[in-house]
mmCIF file of C-alpha atoms in Angstrom:
data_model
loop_
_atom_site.group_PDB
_atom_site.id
_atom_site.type_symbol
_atom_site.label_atom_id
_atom_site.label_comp_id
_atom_site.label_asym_id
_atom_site.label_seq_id
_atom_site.Cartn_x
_atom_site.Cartn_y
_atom_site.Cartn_z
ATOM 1 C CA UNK A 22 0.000 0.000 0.000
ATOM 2 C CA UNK A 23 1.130 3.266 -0.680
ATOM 3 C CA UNK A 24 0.779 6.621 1.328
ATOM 4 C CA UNK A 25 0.498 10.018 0.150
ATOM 5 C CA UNK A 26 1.637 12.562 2.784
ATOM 6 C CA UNK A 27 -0.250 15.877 2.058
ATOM 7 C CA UNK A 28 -0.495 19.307 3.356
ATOM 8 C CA UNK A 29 -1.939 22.159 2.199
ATOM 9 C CA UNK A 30 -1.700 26.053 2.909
ATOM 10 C CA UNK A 31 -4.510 28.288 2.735
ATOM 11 C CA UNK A 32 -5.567 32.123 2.132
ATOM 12 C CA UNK A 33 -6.258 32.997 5.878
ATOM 13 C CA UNK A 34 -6.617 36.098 8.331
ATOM 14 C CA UNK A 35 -5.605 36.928 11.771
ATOM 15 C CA UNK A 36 -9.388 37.374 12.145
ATOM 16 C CA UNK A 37 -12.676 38.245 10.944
ATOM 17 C CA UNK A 38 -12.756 35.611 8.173
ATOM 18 C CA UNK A 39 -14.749 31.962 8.194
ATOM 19 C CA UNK A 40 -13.287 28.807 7.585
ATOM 20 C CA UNK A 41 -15.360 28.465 4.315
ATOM 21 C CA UNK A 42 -13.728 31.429 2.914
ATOM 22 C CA UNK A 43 -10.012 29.939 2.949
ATOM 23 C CA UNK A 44 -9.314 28.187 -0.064
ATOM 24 C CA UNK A 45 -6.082 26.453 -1.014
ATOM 25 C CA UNK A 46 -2.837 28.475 -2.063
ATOM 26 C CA UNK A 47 -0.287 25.534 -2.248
ATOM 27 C CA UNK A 48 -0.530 21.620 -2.053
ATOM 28 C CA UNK A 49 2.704 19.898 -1.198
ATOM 29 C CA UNK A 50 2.718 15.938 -1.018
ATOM 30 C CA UNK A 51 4.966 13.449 -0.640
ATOM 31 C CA UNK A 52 4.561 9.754 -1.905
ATOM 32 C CA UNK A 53 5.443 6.976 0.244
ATOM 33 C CA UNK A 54 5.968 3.508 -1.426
ATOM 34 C CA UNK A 55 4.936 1.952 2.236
ATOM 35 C CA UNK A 56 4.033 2.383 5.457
ATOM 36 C CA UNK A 57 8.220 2.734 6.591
ATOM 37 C CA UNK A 58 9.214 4.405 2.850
ATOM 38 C CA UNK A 59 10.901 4.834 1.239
ATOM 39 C CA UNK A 60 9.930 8.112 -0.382
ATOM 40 C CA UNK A 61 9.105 7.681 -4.309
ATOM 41 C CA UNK A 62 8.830 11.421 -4.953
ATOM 42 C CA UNK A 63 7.554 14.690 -4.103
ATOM 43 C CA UNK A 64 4.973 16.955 -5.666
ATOM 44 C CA UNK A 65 4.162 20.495 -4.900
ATOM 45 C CA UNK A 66 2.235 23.507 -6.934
ATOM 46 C CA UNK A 67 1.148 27.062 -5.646
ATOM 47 C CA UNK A 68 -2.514 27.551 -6.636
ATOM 48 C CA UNK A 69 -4.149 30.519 -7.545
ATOM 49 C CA UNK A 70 -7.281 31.862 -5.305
ATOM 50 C CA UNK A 71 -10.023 32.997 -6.536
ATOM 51 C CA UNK A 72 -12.607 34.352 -3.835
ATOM 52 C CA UNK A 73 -9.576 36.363 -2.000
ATOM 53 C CA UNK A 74 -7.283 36.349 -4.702
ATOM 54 C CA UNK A 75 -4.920 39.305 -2.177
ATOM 55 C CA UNK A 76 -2.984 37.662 0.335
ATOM 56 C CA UNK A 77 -3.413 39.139 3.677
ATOM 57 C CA UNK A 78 -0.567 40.229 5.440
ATOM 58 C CA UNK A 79 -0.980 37.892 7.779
ATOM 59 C CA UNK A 80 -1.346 35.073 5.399
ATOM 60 C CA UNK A 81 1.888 36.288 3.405
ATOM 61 C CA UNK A 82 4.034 36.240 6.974
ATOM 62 C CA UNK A 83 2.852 32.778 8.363
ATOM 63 C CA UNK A 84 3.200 30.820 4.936
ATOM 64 C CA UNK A 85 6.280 33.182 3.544
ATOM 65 C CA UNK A 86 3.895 32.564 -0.156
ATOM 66 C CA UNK A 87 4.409 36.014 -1.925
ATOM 67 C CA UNK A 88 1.617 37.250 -3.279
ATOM 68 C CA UNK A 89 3.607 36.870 -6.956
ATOM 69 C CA UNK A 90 3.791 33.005 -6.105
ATOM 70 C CA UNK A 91 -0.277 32.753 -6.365
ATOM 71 C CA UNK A 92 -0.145 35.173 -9.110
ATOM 72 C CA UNK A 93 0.888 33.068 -11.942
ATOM 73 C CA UNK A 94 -0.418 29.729 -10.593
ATOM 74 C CA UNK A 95 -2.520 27.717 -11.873
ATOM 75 C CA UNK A 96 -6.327 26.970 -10.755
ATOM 76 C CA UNK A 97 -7.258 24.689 -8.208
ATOM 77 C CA UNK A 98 -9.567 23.179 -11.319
ATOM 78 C CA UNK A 99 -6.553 22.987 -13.108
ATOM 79 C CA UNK A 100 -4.255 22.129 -10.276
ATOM 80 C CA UNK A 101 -6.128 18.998 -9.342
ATOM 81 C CA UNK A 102 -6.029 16.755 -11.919
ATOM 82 C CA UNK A 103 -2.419 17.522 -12.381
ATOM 83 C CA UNK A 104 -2.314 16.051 -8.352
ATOM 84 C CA UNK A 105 -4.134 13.395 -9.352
ATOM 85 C CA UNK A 106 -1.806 12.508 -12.146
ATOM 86 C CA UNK A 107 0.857 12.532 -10.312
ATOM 87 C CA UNK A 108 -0.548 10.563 -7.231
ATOM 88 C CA UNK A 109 -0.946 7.518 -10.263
ATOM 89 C CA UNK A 110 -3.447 4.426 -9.409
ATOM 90 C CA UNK A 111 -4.975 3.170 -6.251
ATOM 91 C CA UNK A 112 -3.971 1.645 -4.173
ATOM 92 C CA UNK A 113 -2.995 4.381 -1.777
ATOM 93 C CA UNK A 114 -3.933 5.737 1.743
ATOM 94 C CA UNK A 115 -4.046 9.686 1.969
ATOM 95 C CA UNK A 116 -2.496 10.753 5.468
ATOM 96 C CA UNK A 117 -2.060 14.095 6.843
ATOM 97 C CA UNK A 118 -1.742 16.330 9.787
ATOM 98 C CA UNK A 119 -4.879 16.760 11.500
ATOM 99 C CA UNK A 120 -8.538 16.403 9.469
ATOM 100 C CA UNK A 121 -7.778 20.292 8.166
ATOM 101 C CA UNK A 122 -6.339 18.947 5.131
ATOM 102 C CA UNK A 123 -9.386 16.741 4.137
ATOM 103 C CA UNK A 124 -11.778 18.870 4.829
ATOM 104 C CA UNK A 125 -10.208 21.690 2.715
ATOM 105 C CA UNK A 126 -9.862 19.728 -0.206
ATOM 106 C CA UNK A 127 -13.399 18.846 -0.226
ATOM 107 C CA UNK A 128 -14.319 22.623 -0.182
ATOM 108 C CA UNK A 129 -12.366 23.704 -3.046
ATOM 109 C CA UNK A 130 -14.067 20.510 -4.834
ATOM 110 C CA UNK A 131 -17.308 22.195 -3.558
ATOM 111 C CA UNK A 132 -16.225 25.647 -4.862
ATOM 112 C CA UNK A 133 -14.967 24.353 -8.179
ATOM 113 C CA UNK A 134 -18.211 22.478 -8.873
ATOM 114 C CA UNK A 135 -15.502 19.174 -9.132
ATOM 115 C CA UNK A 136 -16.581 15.755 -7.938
ATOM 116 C CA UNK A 137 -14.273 14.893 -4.670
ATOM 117 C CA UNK A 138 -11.708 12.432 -5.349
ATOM 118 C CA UNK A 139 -13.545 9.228 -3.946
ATOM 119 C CA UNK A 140 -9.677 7.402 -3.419
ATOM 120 C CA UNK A 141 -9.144 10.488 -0.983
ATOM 121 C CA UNK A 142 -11.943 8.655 1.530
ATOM 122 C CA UNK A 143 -9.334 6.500 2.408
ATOM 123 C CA UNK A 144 -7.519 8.800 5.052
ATOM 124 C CA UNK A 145 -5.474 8.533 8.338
ATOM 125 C CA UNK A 146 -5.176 11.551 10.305
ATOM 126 C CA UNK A 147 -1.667 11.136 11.209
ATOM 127 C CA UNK A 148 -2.109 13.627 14.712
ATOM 128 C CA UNK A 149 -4.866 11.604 16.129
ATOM 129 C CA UNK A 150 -3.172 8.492 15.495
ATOM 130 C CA UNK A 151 0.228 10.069 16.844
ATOM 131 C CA UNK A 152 -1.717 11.318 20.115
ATOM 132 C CA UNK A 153 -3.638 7.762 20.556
ATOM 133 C CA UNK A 154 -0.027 5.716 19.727
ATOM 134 C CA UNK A 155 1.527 7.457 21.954
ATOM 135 C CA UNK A 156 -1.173 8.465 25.008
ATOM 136 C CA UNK A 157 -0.792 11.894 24.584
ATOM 137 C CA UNK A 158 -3.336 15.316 23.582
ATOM 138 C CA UNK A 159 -2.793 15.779 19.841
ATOM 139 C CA UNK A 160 -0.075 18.591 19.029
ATOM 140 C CA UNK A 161 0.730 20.362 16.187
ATOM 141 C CA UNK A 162 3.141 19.230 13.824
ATOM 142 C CA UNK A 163 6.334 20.939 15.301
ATOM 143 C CA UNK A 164 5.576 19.387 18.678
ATOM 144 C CA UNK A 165 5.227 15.429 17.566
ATOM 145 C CA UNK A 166 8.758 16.334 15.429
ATOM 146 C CA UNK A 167 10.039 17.026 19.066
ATOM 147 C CA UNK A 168 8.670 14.552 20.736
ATOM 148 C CA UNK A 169 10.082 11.943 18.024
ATOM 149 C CA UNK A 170 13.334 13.267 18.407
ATOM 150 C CA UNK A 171 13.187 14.817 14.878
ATOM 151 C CA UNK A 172 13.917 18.285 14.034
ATOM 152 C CA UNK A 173 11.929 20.523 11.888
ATOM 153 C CA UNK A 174 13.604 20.687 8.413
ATOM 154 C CA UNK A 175 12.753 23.779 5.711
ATOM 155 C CA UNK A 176 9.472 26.502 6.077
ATOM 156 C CA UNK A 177 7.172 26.133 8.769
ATOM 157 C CA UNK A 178 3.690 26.596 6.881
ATOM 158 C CA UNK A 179 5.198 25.950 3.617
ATOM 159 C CA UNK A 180 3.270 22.792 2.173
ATOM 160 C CA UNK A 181 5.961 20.799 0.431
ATOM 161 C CA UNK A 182 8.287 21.595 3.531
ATOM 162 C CA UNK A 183 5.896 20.617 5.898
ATOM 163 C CA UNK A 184 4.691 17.717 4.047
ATOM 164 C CA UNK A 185 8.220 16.361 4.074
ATOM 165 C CA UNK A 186 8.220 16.742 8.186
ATOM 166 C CA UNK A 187 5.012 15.565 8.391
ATOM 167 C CA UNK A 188 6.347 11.999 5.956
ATOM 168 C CA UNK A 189 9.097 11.536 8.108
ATOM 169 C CA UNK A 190 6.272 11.183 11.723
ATOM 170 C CA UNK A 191 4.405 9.043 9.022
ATOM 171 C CA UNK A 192 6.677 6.739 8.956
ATOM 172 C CA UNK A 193 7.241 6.418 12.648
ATOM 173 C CA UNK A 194 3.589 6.418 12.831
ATOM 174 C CA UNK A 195 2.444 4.336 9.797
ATOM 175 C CA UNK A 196 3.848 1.010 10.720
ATOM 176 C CA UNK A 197 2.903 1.103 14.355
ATOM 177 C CA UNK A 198 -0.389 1.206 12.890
ATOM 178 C CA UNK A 199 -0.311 -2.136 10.942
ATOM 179 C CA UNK A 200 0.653 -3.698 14.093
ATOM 180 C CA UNK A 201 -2.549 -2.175 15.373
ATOM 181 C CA UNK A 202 -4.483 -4.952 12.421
#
């Protein structure tokens, strides 16, 4: 089985805006070719917004994405397939940091009028299983890299950076997991 590590970054305000106004401005993923690895590849693309198509100032410090970055990037609609692509054939598990991830996906699908991918139903959220693994609350990201002993490596809030953190928990996390079966 193989595992694809994503994480996504999103348009976003220090306040005032909803949830269902974010959309996504970068996907970063990282294929696994099983539960330990090794990694097969990486994948990343900046995407261009469309209902808040300026970066807040806010957004542009916490994810270091320049407002030029979304400028010439492609559309989610076109972005997607290109994911897809890349992803290749099922079988595969998607896995990512918290349920954030999942949930944005399907409301860019939602926005785009596209059909959500149905292989993306197969999902672990890697920070629940972390926290249950290893009888803890969930923590962010930064925190389970620290508490494996692993150091944060590239951008915080930079997708294909943190996907690459978040691939090396996976697969401290993944296999634990199949002795779970």
């Amino acid at each position: 089985m193989r595992y694809v590590v994503v994480d996504l970054e999103a348009t976003c305000w220090k306040s005032g805006m909803s949830r269902a106004e974010m959309e996504i401005i970068e996907i970063g993923s990282v294929l696994l070719a099983s539960s330990s690895g090794p990694v097969l590849g990486e994948w990343g693309s900046f995407v261009r917004p469309v209902a808040h198509f300026e970066l807040s100032d806010f957004c542009r410090e916490l994810t270091s994405i320049r407002q030029e970055d979304v400028y010439s990037a492609p559309y989610f609609w076109e972005v997607l397939p290109r994911y897809l692509e890349w992803i290749g054939p099922e079988p595969f598990t998607l896995c990512s940091w918290g349920a954030y991830d999942l949930n944005q996906l399907r409301q860019d699908c939602q926005r785009h009028s596209l059909d959500f991918p149905a292989t993306f139903e197969r999902h672990i959220n890697l920070k629940s299983a972390h926290a249950r693994l290893r009888g803890i609350k969930p923590q962010g990201m930064n925190g389970a890299l620290r508490h494996e002993g692993l150091t944060l490596e590239g951008t915080h809030h930079r997708g294909i950076d943190d996907a690459r953190n978040i691939a090396k928990l996976a697969q401290i996390i993944l296999p634990a997991l199949d002795g779970e079966q």
